[in-house]
PDB file of C-alpha atoms in Angstrom:
ATOM      1  CA  ALA A 252      56.100  26.654 -50.888  1.00 50.00           C
ATOM      2  CA  TRP A 253      57.602  23.666 -52.709  1.00 53.00           C
ATOM      3  CA  ARG A 254      56.016  21.286 -50.186  1.00 59.00           C
ATOM      4  CA  PHE A 255      52.673  22.851 -51.070  1.00 56.00           C
ATOM      5  CA  LEU A 256      53.264  22.280 -54.806  1.00 54.00           C
ATOM      6  CA  ALA A 257      54.519  18.731 -54.277  1.00 56.00           C
ATOM      7  CA  GLY A 258      51.411  17.887 -52.249  1.00 57.00           C
ATOM      8  CA  ALA A 259      49.192  19.523 -54.851  1.00 55.00           C
ATOM      9  CA  GLY A 260      50.641  17.315 -57.602  1.00 57.00           C
ATOM     10  CA  GLY A 261      49.534  14.164 -55.827  1.00 58.00           C
ATOM     11  CA  ALA A 262      46.092  15.584 -55.133  1.00 54.00           C
ATOM     12  CA  LEU A 263      45.635  16.486 -58.801  1.00 57.00           C
ATOM     13  CA  ALA A 264      46.612  13.101 -60.185  1.00 63.00           C
ATOM     14  CA  SER A 265      43.573  11.715 -61.961  1.00 62.00           C
ATOM     15  CA  LEU A 266      42.953  10.641 -65.528  1.00 71.00           C
ATOM     16  CA  ASP A 267      39.229  11.403 -65.427  1.00 78.00           C
ATOM     17  CA  TYR A 268      38.446  14.875 -66.809  1.00 77.00           C
ATOM     18  CA  GLU A 269      35.556  15.809 -64.467  1.00 83.00           C
ATOM     19  CA  GLU A 270      37.405  14.421 -61.449  1.00 84.00           C
ATOM     20  CA  THR A 271      40.465  16.457 -62.447  1.00 79.00           C
ATOM     21  CA  LEU A 272      38.386  19.649 -62.542  1.00 82.00           C
ATOM     22  CA  GLN A 273      37.045  18.926 -59.050  1.00 87.00           C
ATOM     23  CA  ASN A 274      40.532  18.081 -57.794  1.00 84.00           C
ATOM     24  CA  VAL A 275      41.854  21.411 -59.076  1.00 83.00           C
ATOM     25  CA  VAL A 276      39.337  23.492 -57.118  1.00 88.00           C
ATOM     26  CA  ARG A 277      39.404  21.266 -54.035  1.00 88.00           C
ATOM     27  CA  THR A 278      43.208  21.397 -53.895  1.00 84.00           C
ATOM     28  CA  THR A 279      43.196  25.162 -54.376  1.00 86.00           C
ATOM     29  CA  ALA A 280      40.564  25.774 -51.703  1.00 89.00           C
ATOM     30  CA  ASP A 281      42.059  23.297 -49.219  1.00 86.00           C
ATOM     31  CA  ARG A 282      45.678  24.366 -49.569  1.00 80.00           C
ATOM     32  CA  PHE A 283      45.590  27.965 -50.692  1.00 82.00           C
ATOM     33  CA  ALA A 284      42.377  29.887 -49.988  1.00 89.00           C
ATOM     34  CA  ASP A 285      38.815  29.620 -48.716  1.00 93.00           C
ATOM     35  CA  PHE A 286      37.090  29.313 -52.089  1.00 93.00           C
ATOM     36  CA  ALA A 287      38.235  28.377 -55.583  1.00 93.00           C
ATOM     37  CA  VAL A 288      36.485  28.702 -58.938  1.00 92.00           C
ATOM     38  CA  LEU A 289      37.689  27.221 -62.212  1.00 91.00           C
ATOM     39  CA  TRP A 290      36.703  28.950 -65.464  1.00 91.00           C
ATOM     40  CA  LEU A 291      37.232  27.125 -68.751  1.00 92.00           C
ATOM     41  CA  VAL A 292      37.328  28.394 -72.300  1.00 90.00           C
ATOM     42  CA  ASP A 293      35.647  25.996 -74.711  1.00 80.00           C
ATOM     43  CA  ALA A 294      38.140  25.028 -77.416  1.00 71.00           C
ATOM     44  CA  ASP A 295      35.676  25.632 -80.250  1.00 68.00           C
ATOM     45  CA  ALA A 296      34.194  28.853 -78.837  1.00 63.00           C
ATOM     46  CA  PRO A 297      34.723  32.230 -80.533  1.00 61.00           C
ATOM     47  CA  VAL A 298      37.754  34.170 -79.298  1.00 60.00           C
ATOM     48  CA  HIS A 299      35.721  36.662 -77.243  1.00 64.00           C
ATOM     49  CA  ALA A 300      33.209  34.134 -75.878  1.00 65.00           C
ATOM     50  CA  ARG A 301      32.640  34.194 -72.138  1.00 74.00           C
ATOM     51  CA  PRO A 302      34.283  31.259 -70.379  1.00 85.00           C
ATOM     52  CA  ARG A 303      32.121  28.948 -68.301  1.00 87.00           C
ATOM     53  CA  ARG A 304      32.387  28.171 -64.623  1.00 88.00           C
ATOM     54  CA  ALA A 305      33.427  24.529 -64.585  1.00 90.00           C
ATOM     55  CA  ALA A 306      34.011  23.784 -60.895  1.00 92.00           C
ATOM     56  CA  SER A 307      34.046  25.417 -57.483  1.00 92.00           C
ATOM     57  CA  ALA A 308      34.977  24.384 -53.961  1.00 93.00           C
ATOM     58  CA  SER A 309      35.075  25.666 -50.403  1.00 93.00           C
ATOM     59  CA  ARG A 310      37.647  24.800 -47.748  1.00 93.00           C
ATOM     60  CA  ASP A 311      34.882  24.739 -45.133  1.00 92.00           C
ATOM     61  CA  PRO A 312      32.435  21.832 -45.706  1.00 91.00           C
ATOM     62  CA  ALA A 313      29.708  23.880 -43.991  1.00 90.00           C
ATOM     63  CA  LEU A 314      30.040  26.408 -46.851  1.00 88.00           C
ATOM     64  CA  ALA A 315      29.826  23.852 -49.672  1.00 89.00           C
ATOM     65  CA  TRP A 316      26.407  25.308 -50.498  1.00 87.00           C
ATOM     66  CA  CYS A 317      28.079  28.666 -51.119  1.00 86.00           C
ATOM     67  CA  ALA A 318      30.595  27.053 -53.498  1.00 87.00           C
ATOM     68  CA  ARG A 319      27.648  25.528 -55.385  1.00 88.00           C
ATOM     69  CA  LEU A 320      25.938  28.927 -55.429  1.00 84.00           C
ATOM     70  CA  ILE A 321      29.094  30.505 -56.891  1.00 83.00           C
ATOM     71  CA  LEU A 322      29.148  27.831 -59.567  1.00 80.00           C
ATOM     72  CA  GLU A 323      25.484  28.328 -60.421  1.00 82.00           C
ATOM     73  CA  VAL A 324      25.474  32.143 -60.644  1.00 77.00           C
ATOM     74  CA  PRO A 325      24.038  32.876 -64.080  1.00 71.00           C
ATOM     75  CA  ASP A 326      26.173  34.971 -66.396  1.00 66.00           C
ATOM     76  CA  ASP A 327      24.773  38.152 -67.801  1.00 61.00           C
ATOM     77  CA  PRO A 328      25.281  37.794 -71.578  1.00 57.00           C
ATOM     78  CA  ASP A 329      25.231  41.588 -71.920  1.00 59.00           C
ATOM     79  CA  ASP A 330      27.939  42.117 -69.267  1.00 59.00           C
ATOM     80  CA  GLU A 331      30.946  43.372 -71.212  1.00 64.00           C
ATOM     81  CA  ARG A 332      32.704  45.216 -68.368  1.00 65.00           C
ATOM     82  CA  ASP A 333      36.385  45.830 -69.012  1.00 65.00           C
ATOM     83  CA  ASP A 334      37.104  45.483 -65.305  1.00 73.00           C
ATOM     84  CA  ASP A 335      35.811  41.898 -65.169  1.00 84.00           C
ATOM     85  CA  PRO A 336      38.649  39.973 -63.477  1.00 89.00           C
ATOM     86  CA  VAL A 337      38.073  36.783 -65.488  1.00 88.00           C
ATOM     87  CA  ARG A 338      38.258  38.666 -68.787  1.00 87.00           C
ATOM     88  CA  ARG A 339      41.383  40.478 -67.580  1.00 90.00           C
ATOM     89  CA  VAL A 340      43.156  37.215 -66.733  1.00 92.00           C
ATOM     90  CA  LEU A 341      42.207  35.597 -70.042  1.00 90.00           C
ATOM     91  CA  ALA A 342      42.938  38.613 -72.244  1.00 89.00           C
ATOM     92  CA  GLY A 343      46.229  39.469 -70.571  1.00 91.00           C
ATOM     93  CA  ARG A 344      47.232  35.893 -69.802  1.00 93.00           C
ATOM     94  CA  ALA A 345      48.502  37.310 -66.552  1.00 94.00           C
ATOM     95  CA  PRO A 346      47.460  37.148 -62.904  1.00 96.00           C
ATOM     96  CA  VAL A 347      44.964  39.548 -61.380  1.00 94.00           C
ATOM     97  CA  VAL A 348      45.026  40.340 -57.666  1.00 94.00           C
ATOM     98  CA  LEU A 349      42.176  42.174 -55.971  1.00 92.00           C
ATOM     99  CA  ALA A 350      41.625  43.445 -52.457  1.00 92.00           C
ATOM    100  CA  LEU A 351      37.936  43.779 -51.646  1.00 89.00           C
ATOM    101  CA  VAL A 352      36.008  45.367 -48.827  1.00 89.00           C
ATOM    102  CA  HIS A 353      32.446  44.504 -47.956  1.00 87.00           C
ATOM    103  CA  ASP A 354      31.127  47.872 -49.149  1.00 88.00           C
ATOM    104  CA  GLU A 355      32.417  47.119 -52.685  1.00 87.00           C
ATOM    105  CA  TYR A 356      30.575  43.811 -53.135  1.00 87.00           C
ATOM    106  CA  ALA A 357      27.469  45.394 -54.671  1.00 86.00           C
ATOM    107  CA  ALA A 358      29.524  47.304 -57.268  1.00 83.00           C
ATOM    108  CA  PHE A 359      31.598  44.199 -58.021  1.00 80.00           C
ATOM    109  CA  ALA A 360      28.622  41.820 -58.376  1.00 82.00           C
ATOM    110  CA  THR A 361      27.207  41.094 -61.819  1.00 79.00           C
ATOM    111  CA  SER A 362      23.812  39.914 -60.541  1.00 80.00           C
ATOM    112  CA  ALA A 363      21.751  39.475 -57.387  1.00 84.00           C
ATOM    113  CA  GLU A 364      22.908  35.844 -57.212  1.00 83.00           C
ATOM    114  CA  HIS A 365      26.542  36.921 -57.548  1.00 81.00           C
ATOM    115  CA  LEU A 366      26.084  39.436 -54.724  1.00 86.00           C
ATOM    116  CA  GLN A 367      24.579  36.673 -52.573  1.00 87.00           C
ATOM    117  CA  ALA A 368      27.623  34.484 -53.274  1.00 85.00           C
ATOM    118  CA  LEU A 369      29.985  37.335 -52.383  1.00 86.00           C
ATOM    119  CA  GLU A 370      28.072  38.010 -49.171  1.00 89.00           C
ATOM    120  CA  CYS A 371      28.453  34.331 -48.312  1.00 86.00           C
ATOM    121  CA  ALA A 372      32.151  34.054 -49.173  1.00 87.00           C
ATOM    122  CA  GLN A 373      33.113  37.442 -47.676  1.00 89.00           C
ATOM    123  CA  PRO A 374      36.330  37.728 -49.725  1.00 90.00           C
ATOM    124  CA  ARG A 375      39.001  40.176 -48.580  1.00 92.00           C
ATOM    125  CA  GLY A 376      41.437  39.007 -51.211  1.00 93.00           C
ATOM    126  CA  MET A 377      40.916  37.460 -54.620  1.00 93.00           C
ATOM    127  CA  MET A 378      43.423  36.260 -57.167  1.00 95.00           C
ATOM    128  CA  GLY A 379      43.121  34.706 -60.605  1.00 95.00           C
ATOM    129  CA  VAL A 380      45.745  33.128 -62.839  1.00 95.00           C
ATOM    130  CA  PRO A 381      45.577  31.886 -66.416  1.00 95.00           C
ATOM    131  CA  LEU A 382      45.730  28.162 -67.110  1.00 94.00           C
ATOM    132  CA  LEU A 383      48.357  28.044 -69.834  1.00 94.00           C
ATOM    133  CA  VAL A 384      49.545  25.025 -71.799  1.00 92.00           C
ATOM    134  CA  GLY A 385      52.034  26.094 -74.429  1.00 90.00           C
ATOM    135  CA  ASP A 386      50.434  28.962 -76.335  1.00 87.00           C
ATOM    136  CA  ARG A 387      46.862  27.936 -75.370  1.00 89.00           C
ATOM    137  CA  CYS A 388      44.896  29.407 -72.509  1.00 90.00           C
ATOM    138  CA  LEU A 389      42.506  26.775 -71.156  1.00 92.00           C
ATOM    139  CA  GLY A 390      40.851  29.143 -68.708  1.00 93.00           C
ATOM    140  CA  ALA A 391      41.447  30.786 -65.366  1.00 94.00           C
ATOM    141  CA  LEU A 392      41.724  29.608 -61.772  1.00 94.00           C
ATOM    142  CA  PHE A 393      40.483  31.986 -59.077  1.00 94.00           C
ATOM    143  CA  ALA A 394      40.951  31.803 -55.332  1.00 93.00           C
ATOM    144  CA  SER A 395      39.471  33.995 -52.628  1.00 93.00           C
ATOM    145  CA  SER A 396      40.243  34.397 -48.961  1.00 93.00           C
ATOM    146  CA  SER A 397      38.014  35.885 -46.299  1.00 91.00           C
ATOM    147  CA  SER A 398      40.918  36.348 -43.902  1.00 91.00           C
ATOM    148  CA  ARG A 399      43.667  37.990 -45.968  1.00 91.00           C
ATOM    149  CA  THR A 400      44.752  39.680 -49.152  1.00 91.00           C
ATOM    150  CA  PHE A 401      47.291  38.154 -51.535  1.00 93.00           C
ATOM    151  CA  ASP A 402      50.837  39.399 -52.150  1.00 91.00           C
ATOM    152  CA  GLN A 403      53.535  38.851 -54.785  1.00 88.00           C
ATOM    153  CA  ARG A 404      54.783  35.653 -53.119  1.00 87.00           C
ATOM    154  CA  ASP A 405      51.252  34.247 -53.337  1.00 90.00           C
ATOM    155  CA  VAL A 406      51.088  35.249 -57.017  1.00 92.00           C
ATOM    156  CA  SER A 407      54.280  33.317 -57.846  1.00 90.00           C
ATOM    157  CA  LEU A 408      53.079  30.221 -56.036  1.00 88.00           C
ATOM    158  CA  PHE A 409      49.577  30.440 -57.525  1.00 89.00           C
ATOM    159  CA  LEU A 410      50.973  30.905 -61.055  1.00 92.00           C
ATOM    160  CA  GLU A 411      52.937  27.685 -60.665  1.00 88.00           C
ATOM    161  CA  LEU A 412      49.874  25.902 -59.266  1.00 85.00           C
ATOM    162  CA  GLY A 413      47.866  27.193 -62.250  1.00 88.00           C
ATOM    163  CA  ARG A 414      50.497  25.908 -64.666  1.00 89.00           C
ATOM    164  CA  ARG A 415      50.418  22.460 -63.073  1.00 84.00           C
ATOM    165  CA  CYS A 416      46.615  22.409 -62.961  1.00 83.00           C
ATOM    166  CA  ALA A 417      46.493  23.324 -66.662  1.00 87.00           C
ATOM    167  CA  LEU A 418      48.753  20.387 -67.510  1.00 85.00           C
ATOM    168  CA  HIS A 419      46.583  17.970 -65.515  1.00 81.00           C
ATOM    169  CA  ILE A 420      43.400  19.313 -67.122  1.00 83.00           C
ATOM    170  CA  GLU A 421      44.861  19.074 -70.627  1.00 87.00           C
ATOM    171  CA  ASN A 422      46.170  15.538 -70.024  1.00 83.00           C
ATOM    172  CA  ALA A 423      42.767  14.382 -68.754  1.00 80.00           C
ATOM    173  CA  ARG A 424      41.016  16.048 -71.719  1.00 82.00           C
ATOM    174  CA  LEU A 425      43.369  14.420 -74.232  1.00 84.00           C
ATOM    175  CA  LEU A 426      43.010  10.998 -72.628  1.00 82.00           C
ATOM    176  CA  GLY A 427      39.210  11.326 -72.720  1.00 80.00           C
ATOM    177  CA  ALA A 428      39.337  12.309 -76.418  1.00 80.00           C
ATOM    178  CA  GLU A 429      41.595   9.340 -77.147  1.00 83.00           C
ATOM    179  CA  ARG A 430      39.249   6.934 -75.349  1.00 82.00           C
ATOM    180  CA  ARG A 431      36.258   8.268 -77.281  1.00 83.00           C
ATOM    181  CA  ALA A 432      38.165   7.909 -80.573  1.00 86.00           C
ATOM    182  CA  VAL A 433      39.119   4.313 -79.769  1.00 88.00           C
ATOM    183  CA  GLN A 434      35.488   3.497 -78.897  1.00 85.00           C
ATOM    184  CA  ALA A 435      34.280   5.056 -82.126  1.00 85.00           C
TER     185      ALA A 435
END
């Protein structure tokens, strides 16, 4: 487990904000699951605003199109479901673990495009963790696996990965803000 986290730290090291976001999902998909999606909360957005999908990745290069599809699924602005896993992670600032079966995809999907992405990814297990830096929640990191479900050991490891990813994201954001201020 610690070897995984040590390797992830090197893979995340970038000072460019957009590159850091891509590194987060690539590292998660490559080392932890089949697919990863990063949701970010805009700092100046209202408290209950829906976060935005910021990056996605697939472990399998042949399924990169599916990762792009996941990223491009339009949000339904009227979707206020309490069972939405992203909302649950952000509101509770705690991990969410789901076991899914193929027959549940249609009920889980928020749109036809989302159902298409689920059909492509074929997740059996899905897990999301908050990206916390101090008392701020930057967003949520989700991983899905088509071959297994996640257990408590996975949750502990993924929480630590999420914490480290949040620090890298925040550092890259702050450096970008500093560079823009210096240029101004």
